[in-house]
């Protein structure tokens, strides 16, 4: 259960679904309630698929390219820290291409559920590298089960948050969402630094 809570909290911080609320509202402001629910569901499904695939086959990708786990931790840590700084500075959302016109409503729904919502807004390089590194240390049967449940729980949380995005935007307001995003950004920076420190300690121990 501790493993479940740890991974859920880490993924929630890195994915930052609360920070996605204003973007989701902007993308779906002209959609019906039914369409918003559909987009929310497919976004959650896409995120779950991306994360679970990364968790289970990421190690084989590392082996194929000859990348060590410590190198992955450092690279992932840098990406996570960079994302955290973007959240703190408020520049994270400026990287989103949300003004692109889509030809049809159906195409629009499909596109935003996968990109930009599922990837890279939610399941980006930071969360993917976090899961790959996490699997290297927790690959027993019980660990895999709890980790998979944590990923499922994250997907469910994303669905609930996006499904309620328009209500949350009204309740929290722009300033409330910014405040939460910056708090989460600080936590994300700490997670990234911890990954880098752990990798450097392992490298030092291995050479001395």
PDB file of C-alpha atoms in Angstrom:
ATOM      1  CA  UNK A   1       0.000   0.000   0.000  1.00  0.00           C
ATOM      2  CA  UNK A   2       2.903   2.373   0.722  1.00  0.00           C
ATOM      3  CA  UNK A   3       4.206   1.685  -2.776  1.00  0.00           C
ATOM      4  CA  UNK A   4       0.786   2.483  -4.240  1.00  0.00           C
ATOM      5  CA  UNK A   5       0.563   5.795  -2.378  1.00  0.00           C
ATOM      6  CA  UNK A   6       4.139   6.786  -3.264  1.00  0.00           C
ATOM      7  CA  UNK A   7       3.766   6.086  -6.986  1.00  0.00           C
ATOM      8  CA  UNK A   8       0.319   7.685  -7.142  1.00  0.00           C
ATOM      9  CA  UNK A   9       1.600  10.856  -5.449  1.00  0.00           C
ATOM     10  CA  UNK A  10       4.704  10.989  -7.669  1.00  0.00           C
ATOM     11  CA  UNK A  11       2.710  10.525 -10.872  1.00  0.00           C
ATOM     12  CA  UNK A  12       0.046  13.011  -9.789  1.00  0.00           C
ATOM     13  CA  UNK A  13       2.742  15.614  -9.154  1.00  0.00           C
ATOM     14  CA  UNK A  14       4.525  15.011 -12.450  1.00  0.00           C
ATOM     15  CA  UNK A  15       1.384  14.735 -14.597  1.00  0.00           C
ATOM     16  CA  UNK A  16      -0.276  17.690 -12.805  1.00  0.00           C
ATOM     17  CA  UNK A  17      -3.870  17.147 -14.033  1.00  0.00           C
ATOM     18  CA  UNK A  18      -5.004  20.253 -12.125  1.00  0.00           C
ATOM     19  CA  UNK A  19      -2.747  22.363 -14.323  1.00  0.00           C
ATOM     20  CA  UNK A  20      -4.468  20.884 -17.379  1.00  0.00           C
ATOM     21  CA  UNK A  21      -7.874  22.199 -16.284  1.00  0.00           C
ATOM     22  CA  UNK A  22      -7.675  25.657 -17.945  1.00  0.00           C
ATOM     23  CA  UNK A  23      -6.390  24.145 -21.198  1.00  0.00           C
ATOM     24  CA  UNK A  24      -9.172  21.546 -21.204  1.00  0.00           C
ATOM     25  CA  UNK A  25     -11.745  24.269 -20.554  1.00  0.00           C
ATOM     26  CA  UNK A  26     -10.401  26.314 -23.442  1.00  0.00           C
ATOM     27  CA  UNK A  27     -10.425  23.355 -25.829  1.00  0.00           C
ATOM     28  CA  UNK A  28     -13.929  22.167 -24.918  1.00  0.00           C
ATOM     29  CA  UNK A  29     -15.778  25.406 -24.170  1.00  0.00           C
ATOM     30  CA  UNK A  30     -18.037  24.965 -27.218  1.00  0.00           C
ATOM     31  CA  UNK A  31     -18.663  21.252 -26.639  1.00  0.00           C
ATOM     32  CA  UNK A  32     -21.700  19.686 -24.998  1.00  0.00           C
ATOM     33  CA  UNK A  33     -21.548  17.961 -21.627  1.00  0.00           C
ATOM     34  CA  UNK A  34     -21.683  14.579 -23.348  1.00  0.00           C
ATOM     35  CA  UNK A  35     -18.773  15.464 -25.618  1.00  0.00           C
ATOM     36  CA  UNK A  36     -16.697  16.710 -22.666  1.00  0.00           C
ATOM     37  CA  UNK A  37     -17.305  13.432 -20.856  1.00  0.00           C
ATOM     38  CA  UNK A  38     -16.243  11.508 -23.940  1.00  0.00           C
ATOM     39  CA  UNK A  39     -13.058  13.521 -24.333  1.00  0.00           C
ATOM     40  CA  UNK A  40     -12.294  13.113 -20.610  1.00  0.00           C
ATOM     41  CA  UNK A  41     -12.761   9.349 -20.822  1.00  0.00           C
ATOM     42  CA  UNK A  42     -10.584   8.884 -23.894  1.00  0.00           C
ATOM     43  CA  UNK A  43      -7.884  11.133 -22.495  1.00  0.00           C
ATOM     44  CA  UNK A  44      -7.765   9.002 -19.334  1.00  0.00           C
ATOM     45  CA  UNK A  45      -7.677   5.787 -21.410  1.00  0.00           C
ATOM     46  CA  UNK A  46      -4.852   7.129 -23.582  1.00  0.00           C
ATOM     47  CA  UNK A  47      -2.839   8.224 -20.538  1.00  0.00           C
ATOM     48  CA  UNK A  48      -3.309   4.803 -18.917  1.00  0.00           C
ATOM     49  CA  UNK A  49      -2.170   3.019 -22.089  1.00  0.00           C
ATOM     50  CA  UNK A  50       0.908   5.227 -22.487  1.00  0.00           C
ATOM     51  CA  UNK A  51       1.946   4.864 -18.837  1.00  0.00           C
ATOM     52  CA  UNK A  52       1.329   1.126 -18.529  1.00  0.00           C
ATOM     53  CA  UNK A  53       3.224   0.402 -21.769  1.00  0.00           C
ATOM     54  CA  UNK A  54       6.119   2.579 -20.594  1.00  0.00           C
ATOM     55  CA  UNK A  55       6.146   0.782 -17.250  1.00  0.00           C
ATOM     56  CA  UNK A  56       6.348  -2.720 -18.703  1.00  0.00           C
ATOM     57  CA  UNK A  57       8.428  -2.382 -21.871  1.00  0.00           C
ATOM     58  CA  UNK A  58      10.595   0.612 -20.990  1.00  0.00           C
ATOM     59  CA  UNK A  59      13.342  -1.646 -19.624  1.00  0.00           C
ATOM     60  CA  UNK A  60      13.671  -3.407 -22.985  1.00  0.00           C
ATOM     61  CA  UNK A  61      14.073  -0.065 -24.733  1.00  0.00           C
ATOM     62  CA  UNK A  62      16.903   0.763 -22.332  1.00  0.00           C
ATOM     63  CA  UNK A  63      18.569  -2.587 -22.998  1.00  0.00           C
ATOM     64  CA  UNK A  64      18.242  -2.181 -26.755  1.00  0.00           C
ATOM     65  CA  UNK A  65      19.900   1.233 -26.743  1.00  0.00           C
ATOM     66  CA  UNK A  66      22.403   0.325 -24.021  1.00  0.00           C
ATOM     67  CA  UNK A  67      21.210   3.022 -21.624  1.00  0.00           C
ATOM     68  CA  UNK A  68      21.948   2.537 -17.937  1.00  0.00           C
ATOM     69  CA  UNK A  69      19.269   3.110 -15.319  1.00  0.00           C
ATOM     70  CA  UNK A  70      21.359   5.840 -13.692  1.00  0.00           C
ATOM     71  CA  UNK A  71      21.649   7.685 -17.015  1.00  0.00           C
ATOM     72  CA  UNK A  72      17.883   7.431 -17.376  1.00  0.00           C
ATOM     73  CA  UNK A  73      17.375   8.781 -13.852  1.00  0.00           C
ATOM     74  CA  UNK A  74      19.593  11.778 -14.578  1.00  0.00           C
ATOM     75  CA  UNK A  75      17.923  12.497 -17.934  1.00  0.00           C
ATOM     76  CA  UNK A  76      14.458  12.004 -16.452  1.00  0.00           C
ATOM     77  CA  UNK A  77      15.373  14.121 -13.440  1.00  0.00           C
ATOM     78  CA  UNK A  78      16.476  16.987 -15.675  1.00  0.00           C
ATOM     79  CA  UNK A  79      13.224  16.802 -17.640  1.00  0.00           C
ATOM     80  CA  UNK A  80      11.150  16.665 -14.442  1.00  0.00           C
ATOM     81  CA  UNK A  81      13.034  19.607 -12.909  1.00  0.00           C
ATOM     82  CA  UNK A  82      12.565  21.586 -16.129  1.00  0.00           C
ATOM     83  CA  UNK A  83       8.822  20.894 -16.048  1.00  0.00           C
ATOM     84  CA  UNK A  84       8.709  21.950 -12.406  1.00  0.00           C
ATOM     85  CA  UNK A  85      10.419  25.262 -13.175  1.00  0.00           C
ATOM     86  CA  UNK A  86       7.956  25.828 -16.013  1.00  0.00           C
ATOM     87  CA  UNK A  87       5.070  25.326 -13.596  1.00  0.00           C
ATOM     88  CA  UNK A  88       6.606  27.686 -11.048  1.00  0.00           C
ATOM     89  CA  UNK A  89       7.250  30.398 -13.615  1.00  0.00           C
ATOM     90  CA  UNK A  90       3.844  30.032 -15.245  1.00  0.00           C
ATOM     91  CA  UNK A  91       5.367  29.308 -18.666  1.00  0.00           C
ATOM     92  CA  UNK A  92       4.176  25.705 -18.849  1.00  0.00           C
ATOM     93  CA  UNK A  93       0.941  26.462 -20.676  1.00  0.00           C
ATOM     94  CA  UNK A  94       2.639  28.754 -23.199  1.00  0.00           C
ATOM     95  CA  UNK A  95       4.149  25.676 -24.810  1.00  0.00           C
ATOM     96  CA  UNK A  96       0.718  24.286 -25.687  1.00  0.00           C
ATOM     97  CA  UNK A  97      -0.572  24.699 -29.213  1.00  0.00           C
ATOM     98  CA  UNK A  98      -4.221  25.156 -28.313  1.00  0.00           C
ATOM     99  CA  UNK A  99      -5.267  27.563 -31.080  1.00  0.00           C
ATOM    100  CA  UNK A 100      -4.908  25.170 -33.998  1.00  0.00           C
ATOM    101  CA  UNK A 101      -8.105  24.881 -36.072  1.00  0.00           C
ATOM    102  CA  UNK A 102      -9.474  21.406 -36.680  1.00  0.00           C
ATOM    103  CA  UNK A 103     -11.474  20.515 -39.777  1.00  0.00           C
ATOM    104  CA  UNK A 104     -14.310  18.530 -38.168  1.00  0.00           C
ATOM    105  CA  UNK A 105     -15.747  18.133 -34.692  1.00  0.00           C
ATOM    106  CA  UNK A 106     -15.083  14.391 -34.690  1.00  0.00           C
ATOM    107  CA  UNK A 107     -11.481  14.894 -35.730  1.00  0.00           C
ATOM    108  CA  UNK A 108     -11.153  17.560 -33.063  1.00  0.00           C
ATOM    109  CA  UNK A 109     -12.371  15.225 -30.325  1.00  0.00           C
ATOM    110  CA  UNK A 110     -10.018  12.444 -31.349  1.00  0.00           C
ATOM    111  CA  UNK A 111      -7.006  14.747 -31.725  1.00  0.00           C
ATOM    112  CA  UNK A 112      -7.261  16.563 -28.404  1.00  0.00           C
ATOM    113  CA  UNK A 113      -7.893  13.351 -26.468  1.00  0.00           C
ATOM    114  CA  UNK A 114      -4.538  11.979 -27.624  1.00  0.00           C
ATOM    115  CA  UNK A 115      -2.649  15.171 -28.420  1.00  0.00           C
ATOM    116  CA  UNK A 116      -2.201  17.564 -26.789  1.00  0.00           C
ATOM    117  CA  UNK A 117      -4.154  16.305 -23.749  1.00  0.00           C
ATOM    118  CA  UNK A 118      -2.827  12.752 -23.214  1.00  0.00           C
ATOM    119  CA  UNK A 119       0.610  13.475 -24.628  1.00  0.00           C
ATOM    120  CA  UNK A 120       2.538  15.642 -23.991  1.00  0.00           C
ATOM    121  CA  UNK A 121       0.357  17.627 -21.568  1.00  0.00           C
ATOM    122  CA  UNK A 122      -0.177  14.711 -19.180  1.00  0.00           C
ATOM    123  CA  UNK A 123       1.928  11.663 -20.078  1.00  0.00           C
ATOM    124  CA  UNK A 124       5.164  13.367 -21.051  1.00  0.00           C
ATOM    125  CA  UNK A 125       8.836  12.349 -20.925  1.00  0.00           C
ATOM    126  CA  UNK A 126       9.011  13.036 -17.182  1.00  0.00           C
ATOM    127  CA  UNK A 127       6.321  10.538 -16.205  1.00  0.00           C
ATOM    128  CA  UNK A 128       7.541   7.969 -18.733  1.00  0.00           C
ATOM    129  CA  UNK A 129      11.140   8.076 -17.480  1.00  0.00           C
ATOM    130  CA  UNK A 130       9.890   7.995 -13.888  1.00  0.00           C
ATOM    131  CA  UNK A 131       7.980   4.758 -14.540  1.00  0.00           C
ATOM    132  CA  UNK A 132      10.859   3.105 -16.385  1.00  0.00           C
ATOM    133  CA  UNK A 133      13.227   3.855 -13.525  1.00  0.00           C
ATOM    134  CA  UNK A 134      10.601   2.804 -10.977  1.00  0.00           C
ATOM    135  CA  UNK A 135      10.188  -0.619 -12.606  1.00  0.00           C
ATOM    136  CA  UNK A 136      13.899  -1.309 -12.301  1.00  0.00           C
ATOM    137  CA  UNK A 137      13.610  -1.153  -8.513  1.00  0.00           C
ATOM    138  CA  UNK A 138      10.123  -2.621  -8.084  1.00  0.00           C
ATOM    139  CA  UNK A 139       9.517  -5.594 -10.363  1.00  0.00           C
ATOM    140  CA  UNK A 140       8.276  -8.287  -7.982  1.00  0.00           C
ATOM    141  CA  UNK A 141       4.756  -9.594  -8.572  1.00  0.00           C
ATOM    142  CA  UNK A 142       3.208  -7.663  -5.684  1.00  0.00           C
ATOM    143  CA  UNK A 143       5.081  -4.467  -6.634  1.00  0.00           C
ATOM    144  CA  UNK A 144       3.912  -4.740 -10.231  1.00  0.00           C
ATOM    145  CA  UNK A 145       0.305  -5.235  -9.111  1.00  0.00           C
ATOM    146  CA  UNK A 146       0.324  -2.217  -6.793  1.00  0.00           C
ATOM    147  CA  UNK A 147       2.140  -0.116  -9.387  1.00  0.00           C
ATOM    148  CA  UNK A 148      -0.414  -1.038 -12.056  1.00  0.00           C
ATOM    149  CA  UNK A 149      -3.227  -0.147  -9.657  1.00  0.00           C
ATOM    150  CA  UNK A 150      -1.564   3.216  -8.979  1.00  0.00           C
ATOM    151  CA  UNK A 151      -1.402   3.913 -12.721  1.00  0.00           C
ATOM    152  CA  UNK A 152      -5.075   2.931 -13.034  1.00  0.00           C
ATOM    153  CA  UNK A 153      -5.949   5.197 -10.106  1.00  0.00           C
ATOM    154  CA  UNK A 154      -4.136   8.092 -11.808  1.00  0.00           C
ATOM    155  CA  UNK A 155      -6.132   7.502 -14.988  1.00  0.00           C
ATOM    156  CA  UNK A 156      -9.374   7.514 -12.991  1.00  0.00           C
ATOM    157  CA  UNK A 157      -8.322  10.713 -11.189  1.00  0.00           C
ATOM    158  CA  UNK A 158      -7.565  12.350 -14.547  1.00  0.00           C
ATOM    159  CA  UNK A 159     -11.021  11.392 -15.834  1.00  0.00           C
ATOM    160  CA  UNK A 160     -12.735  12.800 -12.735  1.00  0.00           C
ATOM    161  CA  UNK A 161     -10.720  16.041 -12.817  1.00  0.00           C
ATOM    162  CA  UNK A 162     -11.210  16.658 -16.546  1.00  0.00           C
ATOM    163  CA  UNK A 163     -14.868  15.683 -16.300  1.00  0.00           C
ATOM    164  CA  UNK A 164     -15.239  18.348 -13.593  1.00  0.00           C
ATOM    165  CA  UNK A 165     -12.842  20.819 -15.231  1.00  0.00           C
ATOM    166  CA  UNK A 166     -15.446  23.466 -16.034  1.00  0.00           C
ATOM    167  CA  UNK A 167     -16.764  23.351 -12.460  1.00  0.00           C
ATOM    168  CA  UNK A 168     -13.244  23.452 -10.998  1.00  0.00           C
ATOM    169  CA  UNK A 169     -12.364  26.434 -13.187  1.00  0.00           C
ATOM    170  CA  UNK A 170     -15.351  28.330 -11.778  1.00  0.00           C
ATOM    171  CA  UNK A 171     -14.624  27.351  -8.161  1.00  0.00           C
ATOM    172  CA  UNK A 172     -10.841  27.821  -8.140  1.00  0.00           C
ATOM    173  CA  UNK A 173     -10.613  30.640 -10.622  1.00  0.00           C
ATOM    174  CA  UNK A 174      -7.509  31.464 -12.643  1.00  0.00           C
ATOM    175  CA  UNK A 175      -5.515  32.518  -9.576  1.00  0.00           C
ATOM    176  CA  UNK A 176      -6.415  29.342  -7.685  1.00  0.00           C
ATOM    177  CA  UNK A 177      -5.303  27.095 -10.527  1.00  0.00           C
ATOM    178  CA  UNK A 178      -2.049  29.040 -10.889  1.00  0.00           C
ATOM    179  CA  UNK A 179      -1.384  28.739  -7.142  1.00  0.00           C
ATOM    180  CA  UNK A 180      -1.966  24.978  -7.159  1.00  0.00           C
ATOM    181  CA  UNK A 181       0.192  24.552 -10.261  1.00  0.00           C
ATOM    182  CA  UNK A 182       3.083  26.398  -8.634  1.00  0.00           C
ATOM    183  CA  UNK A 183       2.839  24.334  -5.456  1.00  0.00           C
ATOM    184  CA  UNK A 184       2.842  21.190  -7.576  1.00  0.00           C
ATOM    185  CA  UNK A 185       5.762  22.615  -9.547  1.00  0.00           C
ATOM    186  CA  UNK A 186       7.833  22.863  -6.373  1.00  0.00           C
ATOM    187  CA  UNK A 187       7.080  19.215  -5.554  1.00  0.00           C
ATOM    188  CA  UNK A 188       7.961  18.200  -9.125  1.00  0.00           C
ATOM    189  CA  UNK A 189      11.335  19.950  -8.846  1.00  0.00           C
ATOM    190  CA  UNK A 190      12.056  18.059  -5.602  1.00  0.00           C
ATOM    191  CA  UNK A 191      11.193  14.732  -7.264  1.00  0.00           C
ATOM    192  CA  UNK A 192      13.490  15.488 -10.199  1.00  0.00           C
ATOM    193  CA  UNK A 193      16.389  16.518  -7.973  1.00  0.00           C
ATOM    194  CA  UNK A 194      15.948  13.370  -5.878  1.00  0.00           C
ATOM    195  CA  UNK A 195      16.245  11.248  -9.028  1.00  0.00           C
ATOM    196  CA  UNK A 196      19.436  13.022 -10.066  1.00  0.00           C
ATOM    197  CA  UNK A 197      20.961  12.753  -6.576  1.00  0.00           C
ATOM    198  CA  UNK A 198      20.127   9.035  -6.334  1.00  0.00           C
ATOM    199  CA  UNK A 199      21.733   8.369  -9.711  1.00  0.00           C
ATOM    200  CA  UNK A 200      24.893  10.308  -8.828  1.00  0.00           C
ATOM    201  CA  UNK A 201      25.213   8.444  -5.511  1.00  0.00           C
ATOM    202  CA  UNK A 202      24.926   5.094  -7.327  1.00  0.00           C
ATOM    203  CA  UNK A 203      27.538   6.151  -9.882  1.00  0.00           C
ATOM    204  CA  UNK A 204      29.952   7.286  -7.154  1.00  0.00           C
ATOM    205  CA  UNK A 205      29.476   4.088  -5.170  1.00  0.00           C
ATOM    206  CA  UNK A 206      30.048   1.997  -8.283  1.00  0.00           C
ATOM    207  CA  UNK A 207      33.353   3.691  -9.051  1.00  0.00           C
ATOM    208  CA  UNK A 208      34.824   3.707  -5.526  1.00  0.00           C
TER     209      UNK A 208
END
